[in-house]
JSON list of C-alpha atoms and ligand atoms in Angstrom, two decimals:
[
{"chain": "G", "resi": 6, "resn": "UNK", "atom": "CA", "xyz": [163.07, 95.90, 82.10]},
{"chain": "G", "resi": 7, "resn": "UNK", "atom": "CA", "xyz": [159.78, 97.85, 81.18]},
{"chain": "G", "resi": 8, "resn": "UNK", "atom": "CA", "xyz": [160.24, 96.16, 78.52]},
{"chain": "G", "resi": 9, "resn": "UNK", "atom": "CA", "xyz": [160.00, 92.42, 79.71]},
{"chain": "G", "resi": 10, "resn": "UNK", "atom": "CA", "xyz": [156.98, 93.43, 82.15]},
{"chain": "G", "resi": 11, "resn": "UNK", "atom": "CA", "xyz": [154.81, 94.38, 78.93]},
{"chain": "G", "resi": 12, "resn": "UNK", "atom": "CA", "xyz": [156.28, 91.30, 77.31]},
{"chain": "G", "resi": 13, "resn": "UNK", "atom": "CA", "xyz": [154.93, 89.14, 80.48]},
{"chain": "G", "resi": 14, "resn": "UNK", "atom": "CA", "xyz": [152.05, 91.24, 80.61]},
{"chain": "G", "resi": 15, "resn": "UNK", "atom": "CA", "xyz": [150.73, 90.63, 76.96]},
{"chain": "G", "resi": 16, "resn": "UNK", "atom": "CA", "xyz": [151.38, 87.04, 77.03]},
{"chain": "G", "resi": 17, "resn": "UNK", "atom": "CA", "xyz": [149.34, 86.97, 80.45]},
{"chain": "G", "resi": 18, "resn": "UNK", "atom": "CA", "xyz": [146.34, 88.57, 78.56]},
{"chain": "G", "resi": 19, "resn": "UNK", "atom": "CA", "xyz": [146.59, 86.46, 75.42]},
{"chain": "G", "resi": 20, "resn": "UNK", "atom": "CA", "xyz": [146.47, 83.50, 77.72]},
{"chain": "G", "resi": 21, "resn": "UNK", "atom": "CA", "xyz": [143.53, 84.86, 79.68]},
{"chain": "G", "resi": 22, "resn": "UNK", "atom": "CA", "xyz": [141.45, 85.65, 76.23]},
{"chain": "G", "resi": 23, "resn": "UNK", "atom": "CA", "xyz": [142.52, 82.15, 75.03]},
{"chain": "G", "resi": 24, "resn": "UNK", "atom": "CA", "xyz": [140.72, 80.34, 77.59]},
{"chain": "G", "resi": 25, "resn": "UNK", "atom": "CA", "xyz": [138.06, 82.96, 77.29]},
{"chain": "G", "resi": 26, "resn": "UNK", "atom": "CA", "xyz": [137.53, 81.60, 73.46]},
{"chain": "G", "resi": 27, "resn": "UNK", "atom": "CA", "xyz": [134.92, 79.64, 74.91]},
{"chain": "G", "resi": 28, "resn": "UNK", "atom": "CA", "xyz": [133.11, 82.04, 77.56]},
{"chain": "G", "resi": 29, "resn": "UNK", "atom": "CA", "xyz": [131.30, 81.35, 80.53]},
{"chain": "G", "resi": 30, "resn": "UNK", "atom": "CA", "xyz": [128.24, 82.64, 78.83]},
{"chain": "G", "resi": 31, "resn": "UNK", "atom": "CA", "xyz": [128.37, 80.25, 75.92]},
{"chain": "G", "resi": 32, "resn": "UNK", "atom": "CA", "xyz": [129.73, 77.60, 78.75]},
{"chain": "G", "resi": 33, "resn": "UNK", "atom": "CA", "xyz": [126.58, 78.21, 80.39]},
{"chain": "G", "resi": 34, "resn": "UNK", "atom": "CA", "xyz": [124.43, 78.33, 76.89]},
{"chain": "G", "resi": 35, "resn": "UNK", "atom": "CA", "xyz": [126.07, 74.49, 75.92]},
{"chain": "G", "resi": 36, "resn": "UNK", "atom": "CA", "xyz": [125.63, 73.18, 79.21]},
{"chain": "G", "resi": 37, "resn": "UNK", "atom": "CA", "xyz": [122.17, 73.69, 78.65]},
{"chain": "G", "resi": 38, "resn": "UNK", "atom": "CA", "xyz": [121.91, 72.50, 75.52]},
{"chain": "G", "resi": 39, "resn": "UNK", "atom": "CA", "xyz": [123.72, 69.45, 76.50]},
{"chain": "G", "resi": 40, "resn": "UNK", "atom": "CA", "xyz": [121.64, 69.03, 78.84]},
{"chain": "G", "resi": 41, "resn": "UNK", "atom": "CA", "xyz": [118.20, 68.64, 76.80]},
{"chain": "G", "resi": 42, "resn": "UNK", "atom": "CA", "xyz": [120.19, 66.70, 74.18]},
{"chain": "G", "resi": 43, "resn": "UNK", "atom": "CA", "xyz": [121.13, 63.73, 76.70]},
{"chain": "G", "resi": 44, "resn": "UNK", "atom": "CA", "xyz": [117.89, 63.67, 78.42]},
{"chain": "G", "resi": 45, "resn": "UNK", "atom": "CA", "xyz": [115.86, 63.78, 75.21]},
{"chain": "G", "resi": 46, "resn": "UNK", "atom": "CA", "xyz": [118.27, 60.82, 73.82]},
{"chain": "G", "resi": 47, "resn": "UNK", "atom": "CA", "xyz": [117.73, 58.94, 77.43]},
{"chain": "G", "resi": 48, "resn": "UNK", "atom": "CA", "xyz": [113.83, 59.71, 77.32]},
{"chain": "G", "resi": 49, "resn": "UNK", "atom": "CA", "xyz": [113.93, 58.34, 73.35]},
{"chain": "G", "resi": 50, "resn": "UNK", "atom": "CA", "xyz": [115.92, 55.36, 74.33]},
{"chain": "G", "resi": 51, "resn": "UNK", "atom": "CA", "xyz": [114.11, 54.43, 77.41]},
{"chain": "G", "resi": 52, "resn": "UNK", "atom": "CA", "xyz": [110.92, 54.59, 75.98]},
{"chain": "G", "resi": 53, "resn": "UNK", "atom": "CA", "xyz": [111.49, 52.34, 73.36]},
{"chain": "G", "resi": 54, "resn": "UNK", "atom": "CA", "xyz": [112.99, 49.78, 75.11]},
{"chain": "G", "resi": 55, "resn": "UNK", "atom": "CA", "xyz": [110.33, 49.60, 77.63]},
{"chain": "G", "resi": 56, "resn": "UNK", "atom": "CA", "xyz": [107.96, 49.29, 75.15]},
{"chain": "G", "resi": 57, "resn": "UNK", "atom": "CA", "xyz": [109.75, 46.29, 73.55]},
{"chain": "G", "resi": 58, "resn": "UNK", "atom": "CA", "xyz": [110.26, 45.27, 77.26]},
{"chain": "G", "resi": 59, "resn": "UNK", "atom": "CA", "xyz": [106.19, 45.18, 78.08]},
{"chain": "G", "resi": 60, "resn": "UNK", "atom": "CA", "xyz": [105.80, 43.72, 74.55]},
{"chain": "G", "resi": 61, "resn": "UNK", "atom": "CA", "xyz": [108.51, 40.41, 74.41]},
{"chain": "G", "resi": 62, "resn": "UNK", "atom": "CA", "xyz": [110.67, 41.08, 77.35]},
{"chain": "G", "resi": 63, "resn": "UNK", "atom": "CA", "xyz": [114.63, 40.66, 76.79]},
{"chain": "G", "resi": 64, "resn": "UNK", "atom": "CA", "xyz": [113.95, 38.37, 74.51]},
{"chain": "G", "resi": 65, "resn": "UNK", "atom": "CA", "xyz": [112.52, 41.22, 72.19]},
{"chain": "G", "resi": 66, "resn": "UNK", "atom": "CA", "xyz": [114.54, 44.38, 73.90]},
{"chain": "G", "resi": 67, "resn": "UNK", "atom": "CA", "xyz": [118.16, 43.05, 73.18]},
{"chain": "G", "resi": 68, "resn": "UNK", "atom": "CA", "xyz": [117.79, 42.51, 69.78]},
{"chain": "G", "resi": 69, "resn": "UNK", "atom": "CA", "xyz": [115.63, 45.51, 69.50]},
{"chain": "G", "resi": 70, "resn": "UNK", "atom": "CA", "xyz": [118.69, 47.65, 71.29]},
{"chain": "G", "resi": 71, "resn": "UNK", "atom": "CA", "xyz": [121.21, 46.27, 68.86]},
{"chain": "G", "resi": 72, "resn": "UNK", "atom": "CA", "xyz": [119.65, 47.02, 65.53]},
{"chain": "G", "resi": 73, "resn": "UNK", "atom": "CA", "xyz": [117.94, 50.19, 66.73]},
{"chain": "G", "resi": 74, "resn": "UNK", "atom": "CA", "xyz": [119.94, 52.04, 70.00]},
{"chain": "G", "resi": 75, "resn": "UNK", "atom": "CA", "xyz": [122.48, 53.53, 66.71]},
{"chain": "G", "resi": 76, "resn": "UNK", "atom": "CA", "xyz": [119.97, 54.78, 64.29]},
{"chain": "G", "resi": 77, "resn": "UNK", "atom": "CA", "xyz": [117.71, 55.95, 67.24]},
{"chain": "G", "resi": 78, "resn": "UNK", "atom": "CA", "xyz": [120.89, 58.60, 68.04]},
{"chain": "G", "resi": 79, "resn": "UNK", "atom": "CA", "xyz": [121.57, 58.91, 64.30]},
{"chain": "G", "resi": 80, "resn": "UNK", "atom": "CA", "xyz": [118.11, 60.46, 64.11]},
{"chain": "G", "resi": 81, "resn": "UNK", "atom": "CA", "xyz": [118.28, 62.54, 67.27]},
{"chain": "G", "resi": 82, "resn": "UNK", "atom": "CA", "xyz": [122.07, 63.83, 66.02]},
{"chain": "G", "resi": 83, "resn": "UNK", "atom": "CA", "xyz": [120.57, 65.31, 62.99]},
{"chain": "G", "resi": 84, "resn": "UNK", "atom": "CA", "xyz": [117.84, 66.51, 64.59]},
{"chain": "G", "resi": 85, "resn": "UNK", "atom": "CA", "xyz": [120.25, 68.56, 67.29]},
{"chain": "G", "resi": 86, "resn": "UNK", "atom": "CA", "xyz": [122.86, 69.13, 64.61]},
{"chain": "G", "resi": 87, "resn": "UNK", "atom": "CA", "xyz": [125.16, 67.37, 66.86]},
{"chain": "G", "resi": 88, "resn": "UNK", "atom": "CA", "xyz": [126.69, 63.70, 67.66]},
{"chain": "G", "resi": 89, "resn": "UNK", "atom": "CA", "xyz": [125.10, 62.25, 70.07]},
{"chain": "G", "resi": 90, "resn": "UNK", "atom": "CA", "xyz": [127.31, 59.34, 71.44]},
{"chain": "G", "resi": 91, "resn": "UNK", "atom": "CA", "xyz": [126.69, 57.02, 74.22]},
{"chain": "G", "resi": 92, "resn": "UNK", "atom": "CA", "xyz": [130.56, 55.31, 75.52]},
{"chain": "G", "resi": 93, "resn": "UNK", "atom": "CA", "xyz": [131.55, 53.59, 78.02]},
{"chain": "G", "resi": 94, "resn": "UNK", "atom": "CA", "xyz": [134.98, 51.95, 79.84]},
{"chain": "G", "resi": 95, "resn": "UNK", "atom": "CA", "xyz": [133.19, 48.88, 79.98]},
{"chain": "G", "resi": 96, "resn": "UNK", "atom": "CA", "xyz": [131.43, 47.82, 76.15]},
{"chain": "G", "resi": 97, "resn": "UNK", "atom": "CA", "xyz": [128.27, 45.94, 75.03]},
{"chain": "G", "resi": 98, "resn": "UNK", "atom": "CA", "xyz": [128.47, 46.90, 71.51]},
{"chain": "G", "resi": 99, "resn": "UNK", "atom": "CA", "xyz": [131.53, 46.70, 68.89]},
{"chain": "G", "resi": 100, "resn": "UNK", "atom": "CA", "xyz": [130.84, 49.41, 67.34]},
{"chain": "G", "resi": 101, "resn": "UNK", "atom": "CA", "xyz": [131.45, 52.00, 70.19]},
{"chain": "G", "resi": 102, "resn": "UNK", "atom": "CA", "xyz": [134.86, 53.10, 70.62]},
{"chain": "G", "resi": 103, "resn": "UNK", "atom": "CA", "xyz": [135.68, 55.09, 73.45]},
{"chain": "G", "resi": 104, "resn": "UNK", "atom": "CA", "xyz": [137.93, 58.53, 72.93]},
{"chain": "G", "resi": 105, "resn": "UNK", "atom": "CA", "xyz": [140.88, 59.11, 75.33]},
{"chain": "G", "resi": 106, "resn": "UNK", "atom": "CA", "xyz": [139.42, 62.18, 76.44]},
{"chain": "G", "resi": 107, "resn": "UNK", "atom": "CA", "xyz": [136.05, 59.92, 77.51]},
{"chain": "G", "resi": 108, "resn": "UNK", "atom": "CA", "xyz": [138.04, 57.58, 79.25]},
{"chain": "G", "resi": 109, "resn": "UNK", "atom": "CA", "xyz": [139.95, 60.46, 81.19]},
{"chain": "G", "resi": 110, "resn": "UNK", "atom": "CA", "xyz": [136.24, 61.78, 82.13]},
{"chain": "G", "resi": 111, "resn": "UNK", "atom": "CA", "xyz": [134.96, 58.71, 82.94]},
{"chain": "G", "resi": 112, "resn": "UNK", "atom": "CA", "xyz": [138.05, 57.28, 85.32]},
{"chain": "G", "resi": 113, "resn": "UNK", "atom": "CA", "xyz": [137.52, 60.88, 86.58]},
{"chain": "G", "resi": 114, "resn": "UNK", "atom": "CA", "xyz": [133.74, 60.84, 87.48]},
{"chain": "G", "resi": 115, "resn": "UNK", "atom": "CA", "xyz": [134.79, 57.24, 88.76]},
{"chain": "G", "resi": 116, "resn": "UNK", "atom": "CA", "xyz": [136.86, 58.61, 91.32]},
{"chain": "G", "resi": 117, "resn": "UNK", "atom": "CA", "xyz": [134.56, 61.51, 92.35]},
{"chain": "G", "resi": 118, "resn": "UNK", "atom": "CA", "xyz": [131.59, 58.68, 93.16]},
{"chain": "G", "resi": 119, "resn": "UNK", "atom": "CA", "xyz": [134.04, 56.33, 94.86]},
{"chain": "G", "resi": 120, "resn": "UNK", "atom": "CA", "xyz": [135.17, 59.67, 97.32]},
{"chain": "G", "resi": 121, "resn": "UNK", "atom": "CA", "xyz": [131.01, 60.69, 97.28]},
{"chain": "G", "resi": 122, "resn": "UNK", "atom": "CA", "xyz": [131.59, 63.78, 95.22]},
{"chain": "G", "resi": 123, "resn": "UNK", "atom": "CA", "xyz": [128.88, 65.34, 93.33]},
{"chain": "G", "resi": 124, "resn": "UNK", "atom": "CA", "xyz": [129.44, 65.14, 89.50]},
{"chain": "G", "resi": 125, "resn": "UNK", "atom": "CA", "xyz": [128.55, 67.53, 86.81]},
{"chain": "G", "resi": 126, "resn": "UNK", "atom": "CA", "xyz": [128.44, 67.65, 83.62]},
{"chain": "G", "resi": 127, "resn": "UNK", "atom": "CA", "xyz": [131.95, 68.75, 81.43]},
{"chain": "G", "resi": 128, "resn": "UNK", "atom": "CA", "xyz": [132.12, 71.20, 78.42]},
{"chain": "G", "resi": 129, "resn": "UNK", "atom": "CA", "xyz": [134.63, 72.45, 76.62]},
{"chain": "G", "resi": 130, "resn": "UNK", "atom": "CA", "xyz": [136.60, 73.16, 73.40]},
{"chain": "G", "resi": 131, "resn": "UNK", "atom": "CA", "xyz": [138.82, 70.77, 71.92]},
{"chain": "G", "resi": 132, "resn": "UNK", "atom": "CA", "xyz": [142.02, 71.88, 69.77]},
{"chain": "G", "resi": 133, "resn": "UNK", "atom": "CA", "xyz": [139.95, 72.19, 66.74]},
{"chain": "G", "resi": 134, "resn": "UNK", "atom": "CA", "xyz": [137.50, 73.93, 67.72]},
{"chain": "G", "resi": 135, "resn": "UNK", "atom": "CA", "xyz": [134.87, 71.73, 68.38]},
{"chain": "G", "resi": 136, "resn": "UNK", "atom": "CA", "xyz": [132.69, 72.29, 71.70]},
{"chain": "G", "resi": 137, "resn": "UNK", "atom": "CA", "xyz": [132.24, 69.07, 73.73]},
{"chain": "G", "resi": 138, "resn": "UNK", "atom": "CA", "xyz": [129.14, 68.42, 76.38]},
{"chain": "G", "resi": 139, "resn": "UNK", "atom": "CA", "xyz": [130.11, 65.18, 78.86]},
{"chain": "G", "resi": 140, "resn": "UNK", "atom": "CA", "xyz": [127.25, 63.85, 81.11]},
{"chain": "G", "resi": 141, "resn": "UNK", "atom": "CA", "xyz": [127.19, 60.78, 83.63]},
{"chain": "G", "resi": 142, "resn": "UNK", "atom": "CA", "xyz": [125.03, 57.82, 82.40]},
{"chain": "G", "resi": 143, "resn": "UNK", "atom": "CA", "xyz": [124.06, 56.57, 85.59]},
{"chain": "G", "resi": 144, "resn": "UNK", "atom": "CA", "xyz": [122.69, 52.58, 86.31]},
{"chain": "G", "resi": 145, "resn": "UNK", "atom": "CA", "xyz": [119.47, 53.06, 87.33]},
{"chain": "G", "resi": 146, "resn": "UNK", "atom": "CA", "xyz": [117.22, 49.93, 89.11]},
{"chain": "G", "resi": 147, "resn": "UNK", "atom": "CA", "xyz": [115.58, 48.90, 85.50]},
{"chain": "G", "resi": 148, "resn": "UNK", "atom": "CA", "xyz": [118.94, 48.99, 83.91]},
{"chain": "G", "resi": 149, "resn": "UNK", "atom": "CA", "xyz": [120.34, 45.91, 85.78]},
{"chain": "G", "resi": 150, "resn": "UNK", "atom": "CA", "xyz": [117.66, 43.20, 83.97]},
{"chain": "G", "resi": 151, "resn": "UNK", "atom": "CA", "xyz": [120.40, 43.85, 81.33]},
{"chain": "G", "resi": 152, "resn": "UNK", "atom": "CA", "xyz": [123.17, 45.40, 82.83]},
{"chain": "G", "resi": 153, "resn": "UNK", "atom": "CA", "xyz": [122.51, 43.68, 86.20]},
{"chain": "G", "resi": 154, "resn": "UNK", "atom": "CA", "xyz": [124.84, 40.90, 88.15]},
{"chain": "G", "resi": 155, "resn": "UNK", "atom": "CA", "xyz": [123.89, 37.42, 86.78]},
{"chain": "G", "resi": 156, "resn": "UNK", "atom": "CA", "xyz": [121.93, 35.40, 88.88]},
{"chain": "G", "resi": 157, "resn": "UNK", "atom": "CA", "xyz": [121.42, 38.39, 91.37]},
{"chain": "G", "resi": 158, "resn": "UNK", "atom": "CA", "xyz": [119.64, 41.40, 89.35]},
{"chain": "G", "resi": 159, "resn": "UNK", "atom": "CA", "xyz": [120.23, 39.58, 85.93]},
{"chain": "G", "resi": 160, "resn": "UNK", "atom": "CA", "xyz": [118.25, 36.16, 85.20]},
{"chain": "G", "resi": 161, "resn": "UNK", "atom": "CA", "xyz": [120.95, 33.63, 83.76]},
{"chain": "G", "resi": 162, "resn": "UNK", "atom": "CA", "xyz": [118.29, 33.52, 81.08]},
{"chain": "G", "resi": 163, "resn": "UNK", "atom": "CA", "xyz": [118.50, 37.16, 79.92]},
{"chain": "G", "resi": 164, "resn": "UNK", "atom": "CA", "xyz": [122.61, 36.67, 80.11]},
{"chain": "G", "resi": 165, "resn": "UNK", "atom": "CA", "xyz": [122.30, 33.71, 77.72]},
{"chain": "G", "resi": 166, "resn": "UNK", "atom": "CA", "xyz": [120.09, 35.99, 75.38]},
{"chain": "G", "resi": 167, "resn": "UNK", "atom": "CA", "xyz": [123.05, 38.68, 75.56]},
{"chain": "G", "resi": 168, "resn": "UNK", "atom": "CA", "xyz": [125.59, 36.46, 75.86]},
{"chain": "G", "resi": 169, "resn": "UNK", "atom": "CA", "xyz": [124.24, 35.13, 72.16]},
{"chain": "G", "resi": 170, "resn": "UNK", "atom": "CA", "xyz": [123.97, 38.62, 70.78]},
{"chain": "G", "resi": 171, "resn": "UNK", "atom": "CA", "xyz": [127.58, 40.17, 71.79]},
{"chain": "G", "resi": 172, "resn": "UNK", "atom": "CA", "xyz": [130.00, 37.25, 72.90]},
{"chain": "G", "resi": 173, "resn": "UNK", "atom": "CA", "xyz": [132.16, 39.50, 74.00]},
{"chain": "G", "resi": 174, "resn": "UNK", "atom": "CA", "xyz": [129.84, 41.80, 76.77]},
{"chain": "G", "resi": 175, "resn": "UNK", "atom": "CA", "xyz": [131.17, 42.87, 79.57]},
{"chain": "G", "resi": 176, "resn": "UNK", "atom": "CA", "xyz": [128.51, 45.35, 80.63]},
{"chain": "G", "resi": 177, "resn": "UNK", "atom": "CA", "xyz": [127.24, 43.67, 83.33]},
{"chain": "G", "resi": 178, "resn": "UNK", "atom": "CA", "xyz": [128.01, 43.43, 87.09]},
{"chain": "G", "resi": 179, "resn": "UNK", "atom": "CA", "xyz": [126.48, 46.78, 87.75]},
{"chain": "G", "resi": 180, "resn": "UNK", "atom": "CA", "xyz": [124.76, 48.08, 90.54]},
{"chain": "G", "resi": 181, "resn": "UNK", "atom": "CA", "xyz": [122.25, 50.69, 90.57]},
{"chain": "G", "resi": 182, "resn": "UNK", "atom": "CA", "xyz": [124.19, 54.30, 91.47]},
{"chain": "G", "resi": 183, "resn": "UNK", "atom": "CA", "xyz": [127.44, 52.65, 89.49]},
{"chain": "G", "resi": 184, "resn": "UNK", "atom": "CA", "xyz": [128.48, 54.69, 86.29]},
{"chain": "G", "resi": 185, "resn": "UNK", "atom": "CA", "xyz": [127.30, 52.96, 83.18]},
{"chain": "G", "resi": 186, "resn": "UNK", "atom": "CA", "xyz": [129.35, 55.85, 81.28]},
{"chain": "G", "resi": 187, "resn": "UNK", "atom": "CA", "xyz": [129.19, 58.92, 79.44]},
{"chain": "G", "resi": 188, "resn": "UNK", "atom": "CA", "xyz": [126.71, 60.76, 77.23]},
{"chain": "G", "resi": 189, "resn": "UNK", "atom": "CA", "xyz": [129.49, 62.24, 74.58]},
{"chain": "G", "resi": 190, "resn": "UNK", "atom": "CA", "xyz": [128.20, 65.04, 72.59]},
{"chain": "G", "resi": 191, "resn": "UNK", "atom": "CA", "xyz": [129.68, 67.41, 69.68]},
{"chain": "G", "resi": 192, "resn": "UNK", "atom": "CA", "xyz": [128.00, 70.35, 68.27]},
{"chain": "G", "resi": 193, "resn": "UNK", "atom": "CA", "xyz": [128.57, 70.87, 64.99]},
{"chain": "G", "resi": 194, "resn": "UNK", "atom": "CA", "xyz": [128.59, 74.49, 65.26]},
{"chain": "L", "resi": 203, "resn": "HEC", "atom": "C1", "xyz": [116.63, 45.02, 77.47]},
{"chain": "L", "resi": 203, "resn": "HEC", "atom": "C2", "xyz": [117.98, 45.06, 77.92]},
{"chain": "L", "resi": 203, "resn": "HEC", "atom": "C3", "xyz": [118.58, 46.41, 78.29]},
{"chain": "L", "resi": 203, "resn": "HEC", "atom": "C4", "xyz": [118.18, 47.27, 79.27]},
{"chain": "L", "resi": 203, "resn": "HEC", "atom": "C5", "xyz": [116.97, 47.16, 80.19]},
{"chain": "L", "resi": 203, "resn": "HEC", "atom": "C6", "xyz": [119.17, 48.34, 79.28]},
{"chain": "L", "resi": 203, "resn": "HEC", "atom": "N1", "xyz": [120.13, 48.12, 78.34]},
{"chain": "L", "resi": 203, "resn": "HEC", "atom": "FE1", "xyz": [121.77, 49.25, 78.00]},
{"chain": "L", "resi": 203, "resn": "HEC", "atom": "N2", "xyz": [122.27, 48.10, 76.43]},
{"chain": "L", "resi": 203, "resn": "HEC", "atom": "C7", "xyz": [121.58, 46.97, 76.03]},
{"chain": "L", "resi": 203, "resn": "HEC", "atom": "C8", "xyz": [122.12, 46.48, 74.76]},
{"chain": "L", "resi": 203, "resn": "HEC", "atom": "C9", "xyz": [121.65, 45.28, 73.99]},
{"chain": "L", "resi": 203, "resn": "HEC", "atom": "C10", "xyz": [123.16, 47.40, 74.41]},
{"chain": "L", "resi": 203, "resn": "HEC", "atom": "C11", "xyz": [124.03, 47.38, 73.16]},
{"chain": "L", "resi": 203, "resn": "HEC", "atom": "C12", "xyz": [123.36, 48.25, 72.10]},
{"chain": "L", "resi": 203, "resn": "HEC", "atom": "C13", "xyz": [124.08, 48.29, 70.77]},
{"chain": "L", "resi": 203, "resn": "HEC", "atom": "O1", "xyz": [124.44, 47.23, 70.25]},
{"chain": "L", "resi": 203, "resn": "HEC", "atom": "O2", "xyz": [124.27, 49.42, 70.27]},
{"chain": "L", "resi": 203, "resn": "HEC", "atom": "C14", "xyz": [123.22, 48.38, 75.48]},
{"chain": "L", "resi": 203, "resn": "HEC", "atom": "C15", "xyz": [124.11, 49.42, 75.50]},
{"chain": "L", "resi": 203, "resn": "HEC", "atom": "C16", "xyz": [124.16, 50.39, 76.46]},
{"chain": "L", "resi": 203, "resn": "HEC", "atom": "C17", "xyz": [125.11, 51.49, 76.48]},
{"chain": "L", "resi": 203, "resn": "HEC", "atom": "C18", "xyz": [126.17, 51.79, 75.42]},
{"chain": "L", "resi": 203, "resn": "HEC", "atom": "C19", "xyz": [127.51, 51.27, 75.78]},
{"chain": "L", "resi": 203, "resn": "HEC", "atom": "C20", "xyz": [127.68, 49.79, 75.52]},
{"chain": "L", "resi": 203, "resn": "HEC", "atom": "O3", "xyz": [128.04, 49.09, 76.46]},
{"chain": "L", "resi": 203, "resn": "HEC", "atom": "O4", "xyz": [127.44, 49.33, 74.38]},
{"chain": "L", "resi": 203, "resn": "HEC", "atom": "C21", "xyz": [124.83, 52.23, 77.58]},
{"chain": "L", "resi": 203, "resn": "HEC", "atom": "C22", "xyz": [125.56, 53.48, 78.04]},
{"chain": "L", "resi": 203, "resn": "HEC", "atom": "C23", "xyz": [123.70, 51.60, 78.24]},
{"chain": "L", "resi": 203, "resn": "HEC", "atom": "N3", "xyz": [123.32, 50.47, 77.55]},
{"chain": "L", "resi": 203, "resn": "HEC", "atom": "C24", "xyz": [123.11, 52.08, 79.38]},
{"chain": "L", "resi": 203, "resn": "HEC", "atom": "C25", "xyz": [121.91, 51.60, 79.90]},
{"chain": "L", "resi": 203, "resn": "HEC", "atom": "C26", "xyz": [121.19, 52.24, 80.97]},
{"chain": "L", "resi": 203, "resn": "HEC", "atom": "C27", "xyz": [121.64, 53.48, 81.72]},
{"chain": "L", "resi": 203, "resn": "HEC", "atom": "C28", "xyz": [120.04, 51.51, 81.17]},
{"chain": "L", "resi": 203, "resn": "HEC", "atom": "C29", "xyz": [118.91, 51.79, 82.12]},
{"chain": "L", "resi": 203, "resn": "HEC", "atom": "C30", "xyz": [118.32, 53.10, 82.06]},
{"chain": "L", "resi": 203, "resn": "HEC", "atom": "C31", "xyz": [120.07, 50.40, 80.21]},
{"chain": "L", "resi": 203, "resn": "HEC", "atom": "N4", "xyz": [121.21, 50.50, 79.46]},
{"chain": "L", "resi": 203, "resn": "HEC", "atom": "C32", "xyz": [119.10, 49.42, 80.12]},
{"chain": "L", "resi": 203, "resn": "HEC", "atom": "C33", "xyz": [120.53, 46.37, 76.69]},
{"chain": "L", "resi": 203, "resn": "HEC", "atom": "C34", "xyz": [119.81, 46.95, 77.71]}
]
């Protein structure tokens, strides 16, 4: 009997210092950096496009995004010794393929807006050991020019340019406050 309650016991502390392989501190500490990793990539990314936005419109900005949005995160990636990964349920580009896990988060922060939850950001460990940072990418008013409904917030022009570029876009239809998707981050160490 004593026996089985030290048995129960030490499997009930294994379990609690399992989950407390990744501690609130360093919870906290990647939260941060997260944090400062997705708004540096937004601030990089914004910039640039509104720059090619003043200077030739959409006309100048999709193209722009398509050859430049990758190796824009490629750079900031190294520089953070992390991957910095922008995905979404609902794709402009080919060449971004959602993970399970950010589809669960993103159905997930889905729900939470739709019920007019607050949403946070998500960190954790993955089974090998890698530490994840998730982070809402939320449509803001200068995001639907691209992003927008056509002929509403998006000029039928501006769809044509896209439309020419990725055949296969649905990332449009948004409205500002929707969730565009996820900033998907993993530290390397
Ligand atoms: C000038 C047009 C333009 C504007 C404005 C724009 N985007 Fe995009 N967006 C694009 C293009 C083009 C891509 C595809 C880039 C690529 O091929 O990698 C894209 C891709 C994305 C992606 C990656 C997922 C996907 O569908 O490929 C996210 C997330 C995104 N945009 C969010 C935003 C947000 C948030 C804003 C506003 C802050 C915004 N975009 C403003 C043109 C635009």
């Amino acid at each position: 009997m004593l026996l089985k309650k030290i048995t129960i016991l030490s499997l009930f502390i294994s379990l609690i210092s399992c989950s407390s392989g990744f501690s609130e501190k360093e919870k906290q500490e990647y939260t941060i950096k997260g944090k400062e990793i997705a708004q540096a990539s937004f601030n990089e990314l914004s910039s640039q496009l509104m720059t090619q936005m003043q200077a030739g419109g959409p006309a100048q900005a999709v193209p722009f995004c398509k050859e430049q949005a990758a190796p824009i995160l490629a750079q900031l990636s190294s520089k953070y010794d992390a991957n910095i990964k922008r995905s979404s349920d609902l794709l402009r580009s080919c060449k971004i393929e959602p993970t399970e896990r950010e589809l669960e988060i993103i159905y997930g922060y889905k729900k939470l807006i739709s019920e007019k939850k607050d949403i946070q950001p998500i960190v954790e460990v993955d089974s090998d050991n890698k530490k994840h940072f998730y982070a809402p990418i939320i449509v803001k008013t200068n995001c639907l020019v691209c992003h927008g409904k056509v002929n509403e917030t998006m000029s039928v022009k501006t769809d044509s340019i896209i439309k020419s570029i990725y055949p296969f876009d649905i990332a449009t239809g948004y409205n500002e406050g929707d969730l565009r998707g996820v900033w998907s981050i993993t530290f390397n160490k």
